[in-house]
């Protein structure tokens, strides 16, 4: 955008017009993508699926347009509405927690005509008046639809809350134990002792629940991580890195890999790749079960190995081409990250690579010193795509609340790498996340 256009955008009226134009032009581009895929955008009230429902199927150009649309709509709305009206919003997570726990979306499956709140109340042992009010708030935000007064049915959004969908595990986790922990954020940060701690024990989560997250609800966490993969489009990992050109039988060591659902994507898509999953013993047991159910051929062909590790004390399996850390470092403050990276560095060779797959944060203001591959949004949007990438900044707060840890900027990852004997090579765009590649110094 030219300097003269930038100057014009310093007026509120000009910004509103620029945002409205951006929304209209971006809508055209999005419709063209649907048309090219032989489809059209499904109506909100329908339960139809669309070609881009899974973030993994969204091409990167469309992904950027969707973020621009989300950011521009939100920014325009905030500009034209009363600040008090915008700021005073709450209660939606509590409603999502209730409907997820009570499995209301499950009871509405195959009932396009909907169920009356008295029938929903019978099935869930809830009060009909109260459950109706909760569903109405959610329907007002387009999750569920009210088909007749007090009769509710599923729609595209509420189908994500069906208990067999891993996204419902994520919603349950976020709106229950994490939401309760969030209520302790202010008192933890304002306490002169705990507010200055950077250890996991000082996290609001521990204050709320008396234990750390990994000692809490292990099974729900595993489902929530699969749900997080669905929300963030984990399959983009297959397209984000040139896996097809890595040598035959290259081994990826998926450290803190959970049940290995991400490296399973790679093993399925690239026959030249073998996988080692490393995690704490209880999770390794879950991982074996998961692979035996989801990809038994890989287990039989010995293309996957399961090796327990405590990554603070042990070095990972030697001799691997790739050491892959997805959503592991964000669980830990810098001191713990340095221990993990130091242990990995010990087994790496000049040809092996460290791949850190994480959200990569940006400042909300334009930054001239920004590294290559980090895309800043067009004006008048905020440089970090504003509401189009809000999840990244919400997730940063989640990390503060749960672990006293953080999401990081690219520079913060580079600093961690440089402190532990790594050289930054490049960041690969994997949609919601970036894959930051390091070699050894
Ligand atoms: C946020 S999960 C990420 C899982 C997986 N990489 C993914 O993207 O779905 C972090 C993982 O680190 C594992 N972990 C935590 N402490 C560990 C330790 N000391 N040694 C090895 N793994 C650990 C947890 O069990 C969990 O599976």
PDB file of N, CA and C in Angstrom, residues 164 166 219 221-230 234-235 254 257-268 275 277 281-300 304-306 326:
ATOM      1  N   UNK A 164     -17.909 -38.015  20.146  1.00  0.00           N
ATOM      2  CA  UNK A 164     -16.902 -38.808  19.436  1.00  0.00           C
ATOM      3  C   UNK A 164     -15.966 -37.924  18.610  1.00  0.00           C
ATOM      4  N   UNK A 166     -13.076 -35.402  18.343  1.00  0.00           N
ATOM      5  CA  UNK A 166     -12.036 -34.949  19.279  1.00  0.00           C
ATOM      6  C   UNK A 166     -12.111 -33.456  19.610  1.00  0.00           C
ATOM      7  N   UNK A 219      -6.546 -38.982  30.027  1.00  0.00           N
ATOM      8  CA  UNK A 219      -7.242 -39.468  28.840  1.00  0.00           C
ATOM      9  C   UNK A 219      -7.873 -38.304  28.081  1.00  0.00           C
ATOM     10  N   UNK A 221      -6.915 -35.318  28.050  1.00  0.00           N
ATOM     11  CA  UNK A 221      -5.883 -34.500  27.425  1.00  0.00           C
ATOM     12  C   UNK A 221      -5.481 -35.104  26.083  1.00  0.00           C
ATOM     13  N   UNK A 222      -5.359 -36.439  26.028  1.00  0.00           N
ATOM     14  CA  UNK A 222      -4.970 -37.078  24.757  1.00  0.00           C
ATOM     15  C   UNK A 222      -6.022 -36.770  23.693  1.00  0.00           C
ATOM     16  N   UNK A 223      -7.320 -36.874  24.049  1.00  0.00           N
ATOM     17  CA  UNK A 223      -8.377 -36.579  23.066  1.00  0.00           C
ATOM     18  C   UNK A 223      -8.334 -35.092  22.689  1.00  0.00           C
ATOM     19  N   UNK A 224      -8.066 -34.245  23.714  1.00  0.00           N
ATOM     20  CA  UNK A 224      -8.012 -32.800  23.448  1.00  0.00           C
ATOM     21  C   UNK A 224      -6.885 -32.470  22.479  1.00  0.00           C
ATOM     22  N   UNK A 225      -5.748 -33.184  22.579  1.00  0.00           N
ATOM     23  CA  UNK A 225      -4.631 -32.908  21.671  1.00  0.00           C
ATOM     24  C   UNK A 225      -4.995 -33.303  20.239  1.00  0.00           C
ATOM     25  N   UNK A 226      -5.741 -34.405  20.085  1.00  0.00           N
ATOM     26  CA  UNK A 226      -6.190 -34.783  18.740  1.00  0.00           C
ATOM     27  C   UNK A 226      -7.154 -33.699  18.233  1.00  0.00           C
ATOM     28  N   UNK A 227      -8.024 -33.213  19.138  1.00  0.00           N
ATOM     29  CA  UNK A 227      -8.960 -32.134  18.786  1.00  0.00           C
ATOM     30  C   UNK A 227      -8.212 -30.868  18.384  1.00  0.00           C
ATOM     31  N   UNK A 228      -7.153 -30.561  19.097  1.00  0.00           N
ATOM     32  CA  UNK A 228      -6.345 -29.380  18.777  1.00  0.00           C
ATOM     33  C   UNK A 228      -5.745 -29.545  17.376  1.00  0.00           C
ATOM     34  N   UNK A 229      -5.331 -30.786  17.067  1.00  0.00           N
ATOM     35  CA  UNK A 229      -4.807 -31.068  15.726  1.00  0.00           C
ATOM     36  C   UNK A 229      -5.865 -30.797  14.668  1.00  0.00           C
ATOM     37  N   UNK A 230      -7.128 -31.134  14.980  1.00  0.00           N
ATOM     38  CA  UNK A 230      -8.210 -30.897  14.013  1.00  0.00           C
ATOM     39  C   UNK A 230      -8.493 -29.399  13.883  1.00  0.00           C
ATOM     40  N   UNK A 234      -3.568 -30.179  11.585  1.00  0.00           N
ATOM     41  CA  UNK A 234      -2.248 -30.803  11.738  1.00  0.00           C
ATOM     42  C   UNK A 234      -1.747 -31.450  10.446  1.00  0.00           C
ATOM     43  N   UNK A 235      -2.684 -31.821   9.532  1.00  0.00           N
ATOM     44  CA  UNK A 235      -2.234 -32.508   8.317  1.00  0.00           C
ATOM     45  C   UNK A 235      -1.406 -31.594   7.437  1.00  0.00           C
ATOM     46  N   UNK A 254       9.725 -38.307  17.254  1.00  0.00           N
ATOM     47  CA  UNK A 254       8.645 -37.403  17.675  1.00  0.00           C
ATOM     48  C   UNK A 254       8.690 -37.325  19.201  1.00  0.00           C
ATOM     49  N   UNK A 257       5.675 -36.804  21.781  1.00  0.00           N
ATOM     50  CA  UNK A 257       4.779 -36.967  20.628  1.00  0.00           C
ATOM     51  C   UNK A 257       3.349 -37.323  20.995  1.00  0.00           C
ATOM     52  N   UNK A 258       3.068 -37.482  22.327  1.00  0.00           N
ATOM     53  CA  UNK A 258       1.716 -37.903  22.722  1.00  0.00           C
ATOM     54  C   UNK A 258       1.436 -39.280  22.138  1.00  0.00           C
ATOM     55  N   UNK A 259       0.230 -39.469  21.620  1.00  0.00           N
ATOM     56  CA  UNK A 259      -0.061 -40.788  21.035  1.00  0.00           C
ATOM     57  C   UNK A 259       0.502 -40.918  19.614  1.00  0.00           C
ATOM     58  N   UNK A 260       1.178 -39.881  19.133  1.00  0.00           N
ATOM     59  CA  UNK A 260       1.834 -39.973  17.818  1.00  0.00           C
ATOM     60  C   UNK A 260       0.892 -39.701  16.664  1.00  0.00           C
ATOM     61  N   UNK A 261      -0.213 -38.981  16.941  1.00  0.00           N
ATOM     62  CA  UNK A 261      -1.207 -38.766  15.876  1.00  0.00           C
ATOM     63  C   UNK A 261      -0.667 -37.873  14.768  1.00  0.00           C
ATOM     64  N   UNK A 262       0.310 -37.032  15.067  1.00  0.00           N
ATOM     65  CA  UNK A 262       0.848 -36.156  14.015  1.00  0.00           C
ATOM     66  C   UNK A 262       1.857 -36.929  13.164  1.00  0.00           C
ATOM     67  N   UNK A 263       2.762 -37.655  13.811  1.00  0.00           N
ATOM     68  CA  UNK A 263       3.746 -38.399  13.005  1.00  0.00           C
ATOM     69  C   UNK A 263       3.068 -39.540  12.245  1.00  0.00           C
ATOM     70  N   UNK A 264       1.904 -39.982  12.715  1.00  0.00           N
ATOM     71  CA  UNK A 264       1.148 -40.985  11.951  1.00  0.00           C
ATOM     72  C   UNK A 264       0.762 -40.421  10.573  1.00  0.00           C
ATOM     73  N   UNK A 265       0.392 -39.128  10.546  1.00  0.00           N
ATOM     74  CA  UNK A 265       0.074 -38.484   9.263  1.00  0.00           C
ATOM     75  C   UNK A 265       1.253 -38.612   8.303  1.00  0.00           C
ATOM     76  N   UNK A 266       2.456 -38.370   8.847  1.00  0.00           N
ATOM     77  CA  UNK A 266       3.652 -38.415   8.000  1.00  0.00           C
ATOM     78  C   UNK A 266       3.921 -39.832   7.535  1.00  0.00           C
ATOM     79  N   UNK A 267       3.838 -40.787   8.484  1.00  0.00           N
ATOM     80  CA  UNK A 267       4.121 -42.184   8.122  1.00  0.00           C
ATOM     81  C   UNK A 267       3.129 -42.660   7.062  1.00  0.00           C
ATOM     82  N   UNK A 268       1.874 -42.203   7.177  1.00  0.00           N
ATOM     83  CA  UNK A 268       0.853 -42.632   6.201  1.00  0.00           C
ATOM     84  C   UNK A 268       1.120 -42.043   4.830  1.00  0.00           C
ATOM     85  N   UNK A 275       9.189 -43.770  12.069  1.00  0.00           N
ATOM     86  CA  UNK A 275       8.876 -42.878  13.191  1.00  0.00           C
ATOM     87  C   UNK A 275       9.278 -43.531  14.514  1.00  0.00           C
ATOM     88  N   UNK A 277       8.286 -42.744  18.464  1.00  0.00           N
ATOM     89  CA  UNK A 277       7.514 -41.887  19.380  1.00  0.00           C
ATOM     90  C   UNK A 277       8.173 -41.976  20.757  1.00  0.00           C
ATOM     91  N   UNK A 281       6.086 -42.850  30.137  1.00  0.00           N
ATOM     92  CA  UNK A 281       5.614 -44.237  29.980  1.00  0.00           C
ATOM     93  C   UNK A 281       4.096 -44.392  29.824  1.00  0.00           C
ATOM     94  N   UNK A 282       3.293 -43.654  30.617  1.00  0.00           N
ATOM     95  CA  UNK A 282       1.840 -43.847  30.507  1.00  0.00           C
ATOM     96  C   UNK A 282       1.335 -43.445  29.117  1.00  0.00           C
ATOM     97  N   UNK A 283       1.922 -42.396  28.573  1.00  0.00           N
ATOM     98  CA  UNK A 283       1.483 -41.927  27.249  1.00  0.00           C
ATOM     99  C   UNK A 283       1.969 -42.891  26.162  1.00  0.00           C
ATOM    100  N   UNK A 284       3.143 -43.483  26.367  1.00  0.00           N
ATOM    101  CA  UNK A 284       3.644 -44.471  25.390  1.00  0.00           C
ATOM    102  C   UNK A 284       2.681 -45.667  25.320  1.00  0.00           C
ATOM    103  N   UNK A 285       2.125 -46.058  26.457  1.00  0.00           N
ATOM    104  CA  UNK A 285       1.142 -47.155  26.446  1.00  0.00           C
ATOM    105  C   UNK A 285      -0.068 -46.757  25.590  1.00  0.00           C
ATOM    106  N   UNK A 286      -0.539 -45.512  25.767  1.00  0.00           N
ATOM    107  CA  UNK A 286      -1.674 -45.029  24.944  1.00  0.00           C
ATOM    108  C   UNK A 286      -1.292 -44.973  23.468  1.00  0.00           C
ATOM    109  N   UNK A 287      -0.019 -44.585  23.198  1.00  0.00           N
ATOM    110  CA  UNK A 287       0.427 -44.451  21.802  1.00  0.00           C
ATOM    111  C   UNK A 287       0.408 -45.815  21.109  1.00  0.00           C
ATOM    112  N   UNK A 288       0.883 -46.860  21.823  1.00  0.00           N
ATOM    113  CA  UNK A 288       0.891 -48.206  21.212  1.00  0.00           C
ATOM    114  C   UNK A 288      -0.528 -48.613  20.848  1.00  0.00           C
ATOM    115  N   UNK A 289      -1.445 -48.368  21.780  1.00  0.00           N
ATOM    116  CA  UNK A 289      -2.852 -48.734  21.544  1.00  0.00           C
ATOM    117  C   UNK A 289      -3.402 -47.954  20.340  1.00  0.00           C
ATOM    118  N   UNK A 290      -3.103 -46.655  20.290  1.00  0.00           N
ATOM    119  CA  UNK A 290      -3.600 -45.795  19.208  1.00  0.00           C
ATOM    120  C   UNK A 290      -3.111 -46.295  17.854  1.00  0.00           C
ATOM    121  N   UNK A 291      -1.805 -46.590  17.722  1.00  0.00           N
ATOM    122  CA  UNK A 291      -1.261 -47.028  16.427  1.00  0.00           C
ATOM    123  C   UNK A 291      -1.790 -48.412  16.062  1.00  0.00           C
ATOM    124  N   UNK A 292      -1.939 -49.281  17.080  1.00  0.00           N
ATOM    125  CA  UNK A 292      -2.478 -50.621  16.769  1.00  0.00           C
ATOM    126  C   UNK A 292      -3.890 -50.526  16.215  1.00  0.00           C
ATOM    127  N   UNK A 293      -4.644 -49.517  16.703  1.00  0.00           N
ATOM    128  CA  UNK A 293      -6.016 -49.352  16.193  1.00  0.00           C
ATOM    129  C   UNK A 293      -6.044 -48.590  14.873  1.00  0.00           C
ATOM    130  N   UNK A 294      -5.235 -47.507  14.786  1.00  0.00           N
ATOM    131  CA  UNK A 294      -5.369 -46.564  13.665  1.00  0.00           C
ATOM    132  C   UNK A 294      -4.462 -46.882  12.474  1.00  0.00           C
ATOM    133  N   UNK A 295      -3.316 -47.531  12.738  1.00  0.00           N
ATOM    134  CA  UNK A 295      -2.388 -47.787  11.630  1.00  0.00           C
ATOM    135  C   UNK A 295      -1.593 -49.065  11.931  1.00  0.00           C
ATOM    136  N   UNK A 296      -2.314 -50.212  12.054  1.00  0.00           N
ATOM    137  CA  UNK A 296      -1.641 -51.461  12.463  1.00  0.00           C
ATOM    138  C   UNK A 296      -0.553 -51.900  11.479  1.00  0.00           C
ATOM    139  N   UNK A 297      -0.715 -51.558  10.181  1.00  0.00           N
ATOM    140  CA  UNK A 297       0.291 -51.969   9.184  1.00  0.00           C
ATOM    141  C   UNK A 297       1.672 -51.408   9.563  1.00  0.00           C
ATOM    142  N   UNK A 298       1.688 -50.143  10.012  1.00  0.00           N
ATOM    143  CA  UNK A 298       2.981 -49.533  10.352  1.00  0.00           C
ATOM    144  C   UNK A 298       3.628 -50.275  11.521  1.00  0.00           C
ATOM    145  N   UNK A 299       2.794 -50.743  12.473  1.00  0.00           N
ATOM    146  CA  UNK A 299       3.329 -51.480  13.623  1.00  0.00           C
ATOM    147  C   UNK A 299       3.881 -52.813  13.132  1.00  0.00           C
ATOM    148  N   UNK A 300       3.106 -53.507  12.287  1.00  0.00           N
ATOM    149  CA  UNK A 300       3.557 -54.817  11.788  1.00  0.00           C
ATOM    150  C   UNK A 300       4.838 -54.682  10.953  1.00  0.00           C
ATOM    151  N   UNK A 304       7.275 -48.039  12.990  1.00  0.00           N
ATOM    152  CA  UNK A 304       7.110 -47.174  14.165  1.00  0.00           C
ATOM    153  C   UNK A 304       7.664 -47.890  15.391  1.00  0.00           C
ATOM    154  N   UNK A 305       8.352 -47.132  16.236  1.00  0.00           N
ATOM    155  CA  UNK A 305       8.883 -47.660  17.497  1.00  0.00           C
ATOM    156  C   UNK A 305       8.390 -46.764  18.633  1.00  0.00           C
ATOM    157  N   UNK A 306       8.249 -47.331  19.804  1.00  0.00           N
ATOM    158  CA  UNK A 306       7.750 -46.568  20.961  1.00  0.00           C
ATOM    159  C   UNK A 306       8.797 -46.653  22.068  1.00  0.00           C
ATOM    160  N   UNK A 326       6.551 -31.005  18.640  1.00  0.00           N
ATOM    161  CA  UNK A 326       5.326 -30.256  18.324  1.00  0.00           C
ATOM    162  C   UNK A 326       4.566 -29.967  19.608  1.00  0.00           C
TER     163      UNK A 326
END
